[in-house]
Amino acid sequence: MNQILTIFIIGFIALIGNWIGYKVPFMESLPGILLLAVITLIGMGFTRILPFKSPVIVWISLFAMLATSPFFPGNEYTAAAIAKINLLALATPILAYAGLSLGKDVHLFKQLSWRIVVVSLVVFTGTFLFATLFAEIVFKLQGKFL
Amino acid sequence: MAEGRVNEYKLHFIVLVLVALTEFIGTKKISIGIGVIALFPMLYALVLGGAISWPKFKFLSEKEMNVAANILGVSFLIFIAKLGANIGPELPKLLGSGVSLIVQEMGHIVGTIAFGLPVALWLGLKREAIGATYSLDREPNLAIIVEKFGANSAEARGALGVYICGTLFGAIYMSILASILGSSGLFHPISLAMGAAVGSGSMMAAATGSLAVIFPEAQKDIAFYSGAANLMMSIVGTYVCIFFSLPVTQKLYAWLEPIIGRKGASSAAEGGRKSA
C-alpha cells in the first residue's frame, strides 16, 4: 500500500518538474505519468507473485515495452502520452532522493583509505568507457550511425 | 519498526521543493578548455539534497536518510518504465542492434576489472582489490561478495569501499565523465548511451541526463539505447557476476598480484588473506 502511494507521489513531483522545466502543461502530462505509474505497479506486483526471485527492473522494462509496442491495443495513445514526460523530469527526483540519502554514508567514507577512492573512480570510468568503446567498435564494423 | 516512525512526507516535500527550484533554474552549459560541462537540474538537486542531509546540520535523521535511499530505488523504477516505453514503438530497431548490445555489455563487465584491478594492485591493495574491482559494487554485487567471503573479509571491505564512494559521488562523477566523453567527439551519442547504463540507478540517471543535455537532438535515441542496455544488464548482470566476473577477477588477482602488487602496503589485507 505504502509503495503504491509513494509511486504516485513521485509521479506528482515529476509532473511538477515536467511543467516547470519543460513547459508541458500539468493536465497534458497527467495521462503519461499515470500510465507510467500503472506500468511500474504492474511490474512490481508481477515480480512479487512470481514463485522465483527476479529483478523487478526486467519486468517493468518488458511491460513498458509491451504496452507501447505496435501489437498492443492502445499502444499509440500510451506511447504518445508517455512521450510527453521528459526523461530529465523523471531523473531529477531520483537524484534529489539520492542527495537526501548521502549523509548516511559520510561517516563511513571518512574511514576509507584514499586508495579505495581512487580505485572507485577508475572502476566507474572503466565500465562506462569500455562499454562505450565496445559499442562504438561494433557500430564502426557494421557501418552504422556514421 | 514501530517506534521512531519516519515521516516520509517530510522527504517528499523537500524533494518537491528541490525539483521545483532546480527545474526553474534550468540547464546551464559551461565551456571549459577540454569540452563542455553541462550543469542541469538533477545535479543541483543532488548537491542541494546532499547539503540538506549533511550529518552536521542534523536536519535529517539517519533513519530518514535510509528511507530516502529506499524511495530513490522506487523512483528509479518509474524512470525504467519511461525507458521501456521508449523502446516499445521501435522494437525492430532493438533486434537490429542486438550484436552491439551484447558486445557493449561485455564492455561493462570487463571494464571494471580491466581498468580497476591493475590500478588497485599498483596502489597496494591486496584481496580488497577483488571485491573493489570485480563489478560496480552496487547492492546485488555486495550481497554476492558477502555471501561468498563473509562480511568481515578483505574482499567485502573492498566492495563496500567502492559502494560507499558510488553512493557519495558516483552520480556526480558519472555526469562529469559523460560530459567529457560526450564533448570529446570521439564517440557517437548512441555508444555513449549504452555505456551510460552502468547498472546503478543514480549513476545511470546522471550519465544519461548529461548526454541528453549535450546531445539534445539525440535525446530519444539516448533513452532508447541506454534503456536497452540497462535491460540487458538487469537480465544477465547478477549471473555474470557470480559465474564470470568474480572467478575471473580472482584468477587475475592470483596472477597479477605478484607482478604488480606492492609488499605490505596494505596491512588491512592480512585478515582477509588468512580467511581465504
Tab-separated table of C-alpha atoms in Angstrom:
chain	number	residue	atom	x	y	z
A	1	MET	CA	0.000	0.000	0.000
A	2	ASN	CA	2.727	2.353	1.050
A	3	GLN	CA	4.714	1.792	-2.140
A	4	ILE	CA	1.688	2.482	-4.311
A	5	LEU	CA	1.242	5.837	-2.639
A	6	THR	CA	4.965	6.536	-2.958
A	7	ILE	CA	4.843	5.876	-6.715
A	8	PHE	CA	2.003	8.352	-7.157
A	9	ILE	CA	3.714	10.984	-5.028
A	10	ILE	CA	6.898	10.662	-7.075
A	11	GLY	CA	4.753	10.844	-10.203
A	12	PHE	CA	3.216	14.067	-8.951
A	13	ILE	CA	6.658	15.546	-8.255
A	14	ALA	CA	7.831	14.572	-11.755
A	15	LEU	CA	4.690	16.226	-13.141
A	16	ILE	CA	5.602	19.484	-11.443
A	17	GLY	CA	9.143	19.184	-12.787
A	18	ASN	CA	7.869	18.471	-16.286
A	19	TRP	CA	5.722	21.564	-16.076
A	20	ILE	CA	8.308	23.979	-14.681
A	21	GLY	CA	11.352	22.654	-16.518
A	22	TYR	CA	9.925	21.507	-19.825
A	23	LYS	CA	6.809	23.666	-20.119
A	24	VAL	CA	4.401	20.764	-20.534
A	25	PRO	CA	1.055	21.817	-19.004
A	26	PHE	CA	0.070	19.871	-15.910
A	27	MET	CA	-3.039	18.268	-17.402
A	28	GLU	CA	-1.185	17.314	-20.562
A	29	SER	CA	1.401	15.224	-18.744
A	30	LEU	CA	-1.101	13.699	-16.329
A	31	PRO	CA	-2.090	10.697	-18.523
A	32	GLY	CA	1.548	9.863	-19.241
A	33	ILE	CA	2.533	9.922	-15.596
A	34	LEU	CA	-0.461	7.803	-14.614
A	35	LEU	CA	0.379	5.251	-17.295
A	36	LEU	CA	4.000	5.103	-16.111
A	37	ALA	CA	2.826	4.645	-12.532
A	38	VAL	CA	0.454	1.844	-13.532
A	39	ILE	CA	3.116	0.037	-15.593
A	40	THR	CA	5.552	0.334	-12.691
A	41	LEU	CA	2.999	-1.059	-10.247
A	42	ILE	CA	2.080	-3.952	-12.536
A	43	GLY	CA	5.774	-4.796	-12.845
A	44	MET	CA	6.242	-4.677	-9.085
A	45	GLY	CA	3.151	-6.782	-8.455
A	46	PHE	CA	4.167	-9.310	-11.081
A	47	THR	CA	7.644	-9.694	-9.570
A	48	ARG	CA	6.030	-10.347	-6.225
A	49	ILE	CA	3.595	-13.069	-7.339
A	50	LEU	CA	6.229	-14.966	-9.324
A	51	PRO	CA	7.331	-18.117	-7.498
A	52	PHE	CA	11.007	-17.298	-8.048
A	53	LYS	CA	13.139	-14.243	-7.364
A	54	SER	CA	13.774	-11.976	-10.335
A	55	PRO	CA	14.861	-8.366	-10.858
A	56	VAL	CA	11.857	-6.032	-10.886
A	57	ILE	CA	13.596	-3.831	-13.454
A	58	VAL	CA	13.344	-6.587	-16.040
A	59	TRP	CA	9.571	-6.904	-15.717
A	60	ILE	CA	8.881	-3.187	-15.658
A	61	SER	CA	11.009	-2.748	-18.785
A	62	LEU	CA	9.241	-5.595	-20.540
A	63	PHE	CA	5.743	-4.423	-19.603
A	64	ALA	CA	6.545	-0.871	-20.692
A	65	MET	CA	7.907	-2.177	-23.988
A	66	LEU	CA	4.887	-4.396	-24.470
A	67	ALA	CA	2.339	-1.668	-23.703
A	68	THR	CA	3.880	0.644	-26.292
A	69	SER	CA	4.724	-1.970	-28.932
A	70	PRO	CA	2.781	-1.926	-32.225
A	71	PHE	CA	0.738	-5.038	-31.431
A	72	PHE	CA	-0.684	-3.939	-28.098
A	73	PRO	CA	-4.138	-2.289	-28.008
A	74	GLY	CA	-3.981	1.457	-27.486
A	75	ASN	CA	-0.214	1.469	-27.943
A	76	GLU	CA	-0.197	4.697	-29.930
A	77	TYR	CA	-2.048	6.591	-27.232
A	78	THR	CA	0.153	5.134	-24.497
A	79	ALA	CA	3.378	5.900	-26.339
A	80	ALA	CA	2.276	9.456	-27.177
A	81	ALA	CA	1.153	10.167	-23.604
A	82	ILE	CA	4.396	8.892	-22.097
A	83	ALA	CA	6.460	10.731	-24.719
A	84	LYS	CA	5.178	13.977	-23.162
A	85	ILE	CA	7.104	13.217	-19.991
A	86	ASN	CA	10.663	14.429	-20.358
A	87	LEU	CA	13.265	11.887	-19.352
A	88	LEU	CA	15.111	14.508	-17.326
A	89	ALA	CA	11.950	15.392	-15.404
A	90	LEU	CA	11.930	11.800	-14.168
A	91	ALA	CA	15.634	11.809	-13.366
A	92	THR	CA	15.653	14.933	-11.198
A	93	PRO	CA	13.556	13.443	-8.363
A	94	ILE	CA	15.786	10.330	-8.366
A	95	LEU	CA	18.863	12.394	-7.708
A	96	ALA	CA	17.050	14.592	-5.196
A	97	TYR	CA	16.227	11.493	-3.127
A	98	ALA	CA	19.769	10.273	-3.715
A	99	GLY	CA	21.013	13.574	-2.321
A	100	LEU	CA	18.867	13.256	0.790
A	101	SER	CA	20.360	9.819	1.453
A	102	LEU	CA	24.001	10.908	1.097
A	103	GLY	CA	24.529	11.918	4.699
A	104	LYS	CA	24.235	8.356	5.970
A	105	ASP	CA	27.459	7.336	4.244
A	106	VAL	CA	29.598	10.315	5.163
A	107	HIS	CA	30.953	8.811	8.377
A	108	LEU	CA	31.720	5.539	6.592
A	109	PHE	CA	33.504	7.452	3.886
A	110	LYS	CA	35.776	9.127	6.410
A	111	GLN	CA	37.117	5.714	7.376
A	112	LEU	CA	38.086	4.795	3.829
A	113	SER	CA	41.631	4.969	2.598
A	114	TRP	CA	42.315	7.339	-0.285
A	115	ARG	CA	43.381	4.321	-2.321
A	116	ILE	CA	39.898	2.871	-2.448
A	117	VAL	CA	38.567	6.267	-3.561
A	118	VAL	CA	40.975	6.296	-6.480
A	119	VAL	CA	40.117	2.704	-7.330
A	120	SER	CA	36.398	3.590	-7.283
A	121	LEU	CA	36.872	6.347	-9.817
A	122	VAL	CA	38.887	4.026	-12.031
A	123	VAL	CA	36.203	1.333	-11.756
A	124	PHE	CA	33.430	3.812	-12.657
A	125	THR	CA	35.457	5.057	-15.597
A	126	GLY	CA	36.265	1.522	-16.740
A	127	THR	CA	32.722	0.262	-17.015
A	128	PHE	CA	31.436	3.378	-18.810
A	129	LEU	CA	34.407	3.769	-21.137
A	130	PHE	CA	34.764	0.116	-22.111
A	131	ALA	CA	31.081	-0.368	-22.888
A	132	THR	CA	31.062	2.833	-24.943
A	133	LEU	CA	34.231	1.818	-26.752
A	134	PHE	CA	32.963	-1.702	-27.480
A	135	ALA	CA	29.646	-0.379	-28.797
A	136	GLU	CA	31.472	2.153	-30.945
A	137	ILE	CA	33.718	-0.538	-32.429
A	138	VAL	CA	30.726	-2.722	-33.336
A	139	PHE	CA	28.954	0.227	-34.949
A	140	LYS	CA	32.085	1.065	-36.930
A	141	LEU	CA	32.401	-2.559	-38.093
A	142	GLN	CA	28.730	-2.656	-39.049
A	143	GLY	CA	28.952	0.739	-40.708
A	144	LYS	CA	26.038	2.027	-38.611
A	145	PHE	CA	25.468	5.569	-37.312
A	146	LEU	CA	28.402	7.130	-39.133
B	1	MET	CA	9.998	-0.668	13.333
B	2	ALA	CA	7.020	0.970	15.018
B	3	GLU	CA	8.932	3.342	17.259
B	4	GLY	CA	10.511	6.382	15.680
B	5	ARG	CA	8.447	6.105	12.535
B	6	VAL	CA	9.847	8.105	9.707
B	7	ASN	CA	7.720	10.839	8.278
B	8	GLU	CA	8.078	10.164	4.559
B	9	TYR	CA	6.129	13.281	3.675
B	10	LYS	CA	8.949	15.401	5.002
B	11	LEU	CA	11.232	13.772	2.437
B	12	HIS	CA	8.705	14.065	-0.388
B	13	PHE	CA	8.114	17.690	0.436
B	14	ILE	CA	11.825	18.521	0.380
B	15	VAL	CA	12.176	16.719	-2.954
B	16	LEU	CA	9.194	18.584	-4.362
B	17	VAL	CA	10.758	21.907	-3.401
B	18	LEU	CA	14.146	20.820	-4.766
B	19	VAL	CA	12.609	19.705	-8.067
B	20	ALA	CA	10.579	22.883	-8.497
B	21	LEU	CA	13.551	25.081	-7.660
B	22	THR	CA	16.151	23.258	-9.751
B	23	GLU	CA	13.902	22.828	-12.789
B	24	PHE	CA	13.197	26.544	-12.580
B	25	ILE	CA	16.932	27.323	-12.682
B	26	GLY	CA	17.253	25.035	-15.678
B	27	THR	CA	20.229	23.872	-17.717
B	28	LYS	CA	23.468	25.790	-17.975
B	29	LYS	CA	26.362	24.864	-20.200
B	30	ILE	CA	29.813	25.947	-19.187
B	31	SER	CA	32.585	25.679	-21.702
B	32	ILE	CA	35.929	24.698	-20.246
B	33	GLY	CA	39.101	24.080	-22.222
B	34	ILE	CA	38.627	20.394	-22.981
B	35	GLY	CA	34.896	20.414	-23.517
B	36	VAL	CA	31.508	21.486	-22.316
B	37	ILE	CA	30.391	20.817	-18.769
B	38	ALA	CA	26.638	20.598	-18.609
B	39	LEU	CA	25.029	21.718	-15.368
B	40	PHE	CA	21.426	20.741	-15.063
B	41	PRO	CA	18.593	20.441	-12.560
B	42	MET	CA	19.280	16.899	-11.389
B	43	LEU	CA	22.829	17.795	-10.423
B	44	TYR	CA	21.725	20.829	-8.421
B	45	ALA	CA	19.100	18.623	-6.788
B	46	LEU	CA	21.736	16.045	-5.863
B	47	VAL	CA	24.131	18.596	-4.411
B	48	LEU	CA	21.430	20.539	-2.544
B	49	GLY	CA	19.942	17.289	-1.268
B	50	GLY	CA	23.388	16.222	-0.122
B	51	ALA	CA	23.848	19.502	1.718
B	52	ILE	CA	20.491	19.075	3.444
B	53	SER	CA	21.398	15.576	4.581
B	54	TRP	CA	24.870	16.564	5.774
B	55	PRO	CA	25.124	14.983	9.246
B	56	LYS	CA	26.402	18.172	10.943
B	57	PHE	CA	23.157	20.018	10.185
B	58	LYS	CA	21.111	17.315	11.930
B	59	PHE	CA	18.228	18.196	9.660
B	60	LEU	CA	17.591	14.594	8.671
B	61	SER	CA	17.987	11.560	10.901
B	62	GLU	CA	19.910	8.517	9.750
B	63	LYS	CA	16.602	6.664	9.528
B	64	GLU	CA	15.174	9.297	7.244
B	65	MET	CA	18.244	9.059	5.044
B	66	ASN	CA	17.760	5.305	4.783
B	67	VAL	CA	14.138	5.801	3.804
B	68	ALA	CA	15.244	8.353	1.197
B	69	ALA	CA	17.559	5.694	-0.228
B	70	ASN	CA	14.612	3.299	-0.480
B	71	ILE	CA	12.433	5.879	-2.203
B	72	LEU	CA	15.328	6.547	-4.585
B	73	GLY	CA	15.047	2.897	-5.647
B	74	VAL	CA	11.314	3.238	-6.237
B	75	SER	CA	11.691	6.444	-8.233
B	76	PHE	CA	14.222	4.721	-10.467
B	77	LEU	CA	11.532	2.177	-11.383
B	78	ILE	CA	9.383	4.893	-12.955
B	79	PHE	CA	12.419	6.050	-14.899
B	80	ILE	CA	12.834	2.452	-16.094
B	81	ALA	CA	9.196	2.353	-17.227
B	82	LYS	CA	9.839	5.517	-19.248
B	83	LEU	CA	12.894	3.976	-20.900
B	84	GLY	CA	10.924	0.835	-21.723
B	85	ALA	CA	8.071	2.864	-23.208
B	86	ASN	CA	10.641	4.469	-25.457
B	87	ILE	CA	11.708	1.104	-26.829
B	88	GLY	CA	8.263	-0.428	-27.456
B	89	PRO	CA	7.262	1.608	-30.527
B	90	GLU	CA	10.504	0.667	-32.251
B	91	LEU	CA	11.038	-2.913	-31.180
B	92	PRO	CA	12.551	-3.982	-34.526
B	93	LYS	CA	15.282	-1.397	-34.040
B	94	LEU	CA	16.175	-3.191	-30.828
B	95	LEU	CA	16.646	-6.518	-32.569
B	96	GLY	CA	18.727	-4.763	-35.222
B	97	SER	CA	21.243	-3.674	-32.606
B	98	GLY	CA	21.485	-6.999	-30.841
B	99	VAL	CA	25.171	-7.537	-31.547
B	100	SER	CA	26.268	-4.166	-30.250
B	101	LEU	CA	24.084	-4.620	-27.175
B	102	ILE	CA	25.776	-7.890	-26.302
B	103	VAL	CA	29.255	-6.582	-27.026
B	104	GLN	CA	28.776	-3.394	-25.013
B	105	GLU	CA	27.555	-5.499	-22.103
B	106	MET	CA	30.882	-7.303	-22.209
B	107	GLY	CA	32.477	-3.875	-22.031
B	108	HIS	CA	30.552	-3.099	-18.868
B	109	ILE	CA	31.569	-6.415	-17.359
B	110	VAL	CA	35.274	-6.413	-18.176
B	111	GLY	CA	35.694	-2.624	-17.912
B	112	THR	CA	35.697	-2.504	-14.127
B	113	ILE	CA	38.226	-5.349	-13.907
B	114	ALA	CA	40.481	-4.391	-16.798
B	115	PHE	CA	40.782	-0.808	-15.595
B	116	GLY	CA	40.370	-1.239	-11.882
B	117	LEU	CA	42.351	-4.325	-10.910
B	118	PRO	CA	45.792	-3.223	-12.181
B	119	VAL	CA	45.376	0.193	-10.569
B	120	ALA	CA	44.194	-1.327	-7.291
B	121	LEU	CA	47.200	-3.668	-7.187
B	122	TRP	CA	49.582	-0.914	-8.148
B	123	LEU	CA	48.245	1.153	-5.237
B	124	GLY	CA	48.990	-1.753	-2.933
B	125	LEU	CA	45.536	-3.174	-2.268
B	126	LYS	CA	45.570	-6.873	-1.549
B	127	ARG	CA	42.442	-9.007	-1.537
B	128	GLU	CA	40.333	-5.871	-1.181
B	129	ALA	CA	41.098	-5.396	-4.856
B	130	ILE	CA	38.966	-8.399	-5.784
B	131	GLY	CA	35.835	-7.026	-4.148
B	132	ALA	CA	36.575	-3.497	-5.269
B	133	THR	CA	37.019	-4.149	-8.964
B	134	TYR	CA	35.036	-7.246	-9.949
B	135	SER	CA	31.927	-5.133	-10.568
B	136	LEU	CA	30.482	-1.692	-9.975
B	137	ASP	CA	29.688	-2.868	-6.444
B	138	ARG	CA	26.061	-1.895	-6.084
B	139	GLU	CA	23.697	-3.676	-3.660
B	140	PRO	CA	23.354	-7.008	-5.505
B	141	ASN	CA	27.120	-7.227	-6.019
B	142	LEU	CA	27.764	-6.514	-2.363
B	143	ALA	CA	25.409	-9.332	-1.460
B	144	ILE	CA	27.323	-11.722	-3.721
B	145	ILE	CA	30.650	-10.837	-2.101
B	146	VAL	CA	29.356	-11.036	1.450
B	147	GLU	CA	27.761	-14.402	0.761
B	148	LYS	CA	30.958	-15.806	-0.681
B	149	PHE	CA	33.644	-14.307	1.569
B	150	GLY	CA	31.785	-13.115	4.641
B	151	ALA	CA	31.034	-9.612	5.810
B	152	ASN	CA	34.375	-9.175	7.573
B	153	SER	CA	36.556	-10.355	4.720
B	154	ALA	CA	39.047	-8.154	2.900
B	155	GLU	CA	37.041	-8.734	-0.277
B	156	ALA	CA	33.896	-7.361	1.350
B	157	ARG	CA	35.817	-4.342	2.675
B	158	GLY	CA	36.957	-3.538	-0.854
B	159	ALA	CA	33.474	-3.927	-2.282
B	160	LEU	CA	31.949	-1.821	0.483
B	161	GLY	CA	34.505	0.932	-0.103
B	162	VAL	CA	33.595	1.239	-3.770
B	163	TYR	CA	29.924	1.008	-2.842
B	164	ILE	CA	30.221	3.954	-0.461
B	165	CYS	CA	32.134	6.029	-2.994
B	166	GLY	CA	29.479	5.151	-5.568
B	167	THR	CA	26.656	6.387	-3.361
B	168	LEU	CA	28.502	9.520	-2.359
B	169	PHE	CA	29.901	10.805	-5.617
B	170	GLY	CA	29.148	8.188	-8.287
B	171	ALA	CA	26.376	10.254	-9.849
B	172	ILE	CA	28.370	13.481	-9.953
B	173	TYR	CA	31.398	11.687	-11.333
B	174	MET	CA	29.376	9.882	-13.997
B	175	SER	CA	27.805	13.092	-15.201
B	176	ILE	CA	31.207	14.768	-15.472
B	177	LEU	CA	32.597	11.724	-17.260
B	178	ALA	CA	29.615	11.687	-19.636
B	179	SER	CA	30.132	15.392	-20.309
B	180	ILE	CA	33.815	14.937	-21.084
B	181	LEU	CA	33.391	11.815	-23.219
B	182	GLY	CA	30.341	13.344	-24.893
B	183	SER	CA	32.025	16.565	-25.918
B	184	SER	CA	35.282	14.838	-26.868
B	185	GLY	CA	33.778	13.995	-30.241
B	186	LEU	CA	35.318	10.526	-30.110
B	187	PHE	CA	32.096	8.626	-29.612
B	188	HIS	CA	28.644	8.519	-31.109
B	189	PRO	CA	25.866	9.521	-28.689
B	190	ILE	CA	24.353	6.056	-29.110
B	191	SER	CA	27.547	4.313	-27.990
B	192	LEU	CA	27.720	6.655	-25.020
B	193	ALA	CA	24.071	5.985	-24.192
B	194	MET	CA	24.820	2.283	-23.969
B	195	GLY	CA	27.911	2.973	-21.895
B	196	ALA	CA	25.806	5.068	-19.514
B	197	ALA	CA	23.773	2.016	-18.467
B	198	VAL	CA	26.265	1.108	-15.765
B	199	GLY	CA	23.837	-0.766	-13.537
B	200	SER	CA	23.307	1.814	-10.820
B	201	GLY	CA	20.154	3.903	-10.713
B	202	SER	CA	21.572	7.250	-9.700
B	203	MET	CA	24.739	6.916	-11.774
B	204	MET	CA	22.798	5.911	-14.851
B	205	ALA	CA	20.262	8.710	-14.429
B	206	ALA	CA	23.086	11.218	-14.084
B	207	ALA	CA	25.038	9.902	-17.071
B	208	THR	CA	22.045	9.646	-19.426
B	209	GLY	CA	20.884	13.064	-18.219
B	210	SER	CA	24.225	14.637	-19.112
B	211	LEU	CA	24.171	13.022	-22.528
B	212	ALA	CA	20.629	14.247	-23.142
B	213	VAL	CA	21.751	17.790	-22.324
B	214	ILE	CA	24.851	17.602	-24.523
B	215	PHE	CA	23.049	15.971	-27.461
B	216	PRO	CA	19.524	17.414	-27.242
B	217	GLU	CA	18.734	16.309	-30.808
B	218	ALA	CA	19.537	12.681	-29.933
B	219	GLN	CA	17.505	12.550	-26.720
B	220	LYS	CA	15.137	9.863	-27.985
B	221	ASP	CA	17.983	7.655	-29.174
B	222	ILE	CA	19.810	8.133	-25.902
B	223	ALA	CA	16.765	6.986	-23.935
B	224	PHE	CA	16.244	4.092	-26.344
B	225	TYR	CA	19.742	2.661	-26.250
B	226	SER	CA	20.513	3.285	-22.609
B	227	GLY	CA	17.172	1.667	-21.800
B	228	ALA	CA	18.010	-1.364	-23.923
B	229	ALA	CA	21.492	-1.666	-22.439
B	230	ASN	CA	20.110	-1.352	-18.927
B	231	LEU	CA	17.581	-4.092	-19.624
B	232	MET	CA	20.413	-6.288	-20.850
B	233	MET	CA	22.382	-5.535	-17.709
B	234	SER	CA	19.465	-6.297	-15.408
B	235	ILE	CA	18.790	-9.643	-17.091
B	236	VAL	CA	22.330	-11.026	-17.189
B	237	GLY	CA	24.083	-8.874	-14.588
B	238	THR	CA	23.826	-10.972	-11.441
B	239	TYR	CA	24.551	-14.293	-13.128
B	240	VAL	CA	27.548	-12.930	-14.976
B	241	CYS	CA	28.888	-11.527	-11.710
B	242	ILE	CA	28.663	-14.861	-9.929
B	243	PHE	CA	29.797	-17.176	-12.696
B	244	PHE	CA	32.188	-14.995	-14.667
B	245	SER	CA	33.336	-11.693	-13.147
B	246	LEU	CA	34.166	-12.925	-9.686
B	247	PRO	CA	36.094	-16.114	-10.629
B	248	VAL	CA	37.946	-14.265	-13.388
B	249	THR	CA	38.902	-11.437	-11.039
B	250	GLN	CA	40.193	-13.981	-8.511
B	251	LYS	CA	42.297	-15.715	-11.188
B	252	LEU	CA	43.659	-12.428	-12.456
B	253	TYR	CA	44.440	-11.378	-8.911
B	254	ALA	CA	46.425	-14.544	-8.272
B	255	TRP	CA	48.333	-13.966	-11.483
B	256	LEU	CA	48.860	-10.199	-11.349
B	257	GLU	CA	49.317	-9.570	-7.640
B	258	PRO	CA	52.889	-10.969	-7.506
B	259	ILE	CA	53.759	-8.919	-10.596
B	260	ILE	CA	52.189	-5.521	-9.850
B	261	GLY	CA	51.386	-5.723	-6.143
B	262	ARG	CA	53.417	-3.902	-3.530
B	263	LYS	CA	54.772	-5.601	-0.488
B	264	GLY	CA	52.980	-4.819	2.742
B	265	ALA	CA	51.385	-1.631	1.508
B	266	SER	CA	48.007	-2.648	2.784
B	267	SER	CA	48.159	-4.015	6.300
B	268	ALA	CA	44.393	-4.318	6.436
B	269	ALA	CA	44.601	-7.164	3.963
B	270	GLU	CA	46.201	-9.639	6.346
B	271	GLY	CA	42.980	-10.843	7.946
B	272	GLY	CA	41.489	-11.430	4.551
B	273	ARG	CA	44.448	-13.453	3.459
B	274	LYS	CA	44.114	-15.901	6.288
B	275	SER	CA	40.429	-16.448	5.785
B	276	ALA	CA	40.846	-17.066	2.049
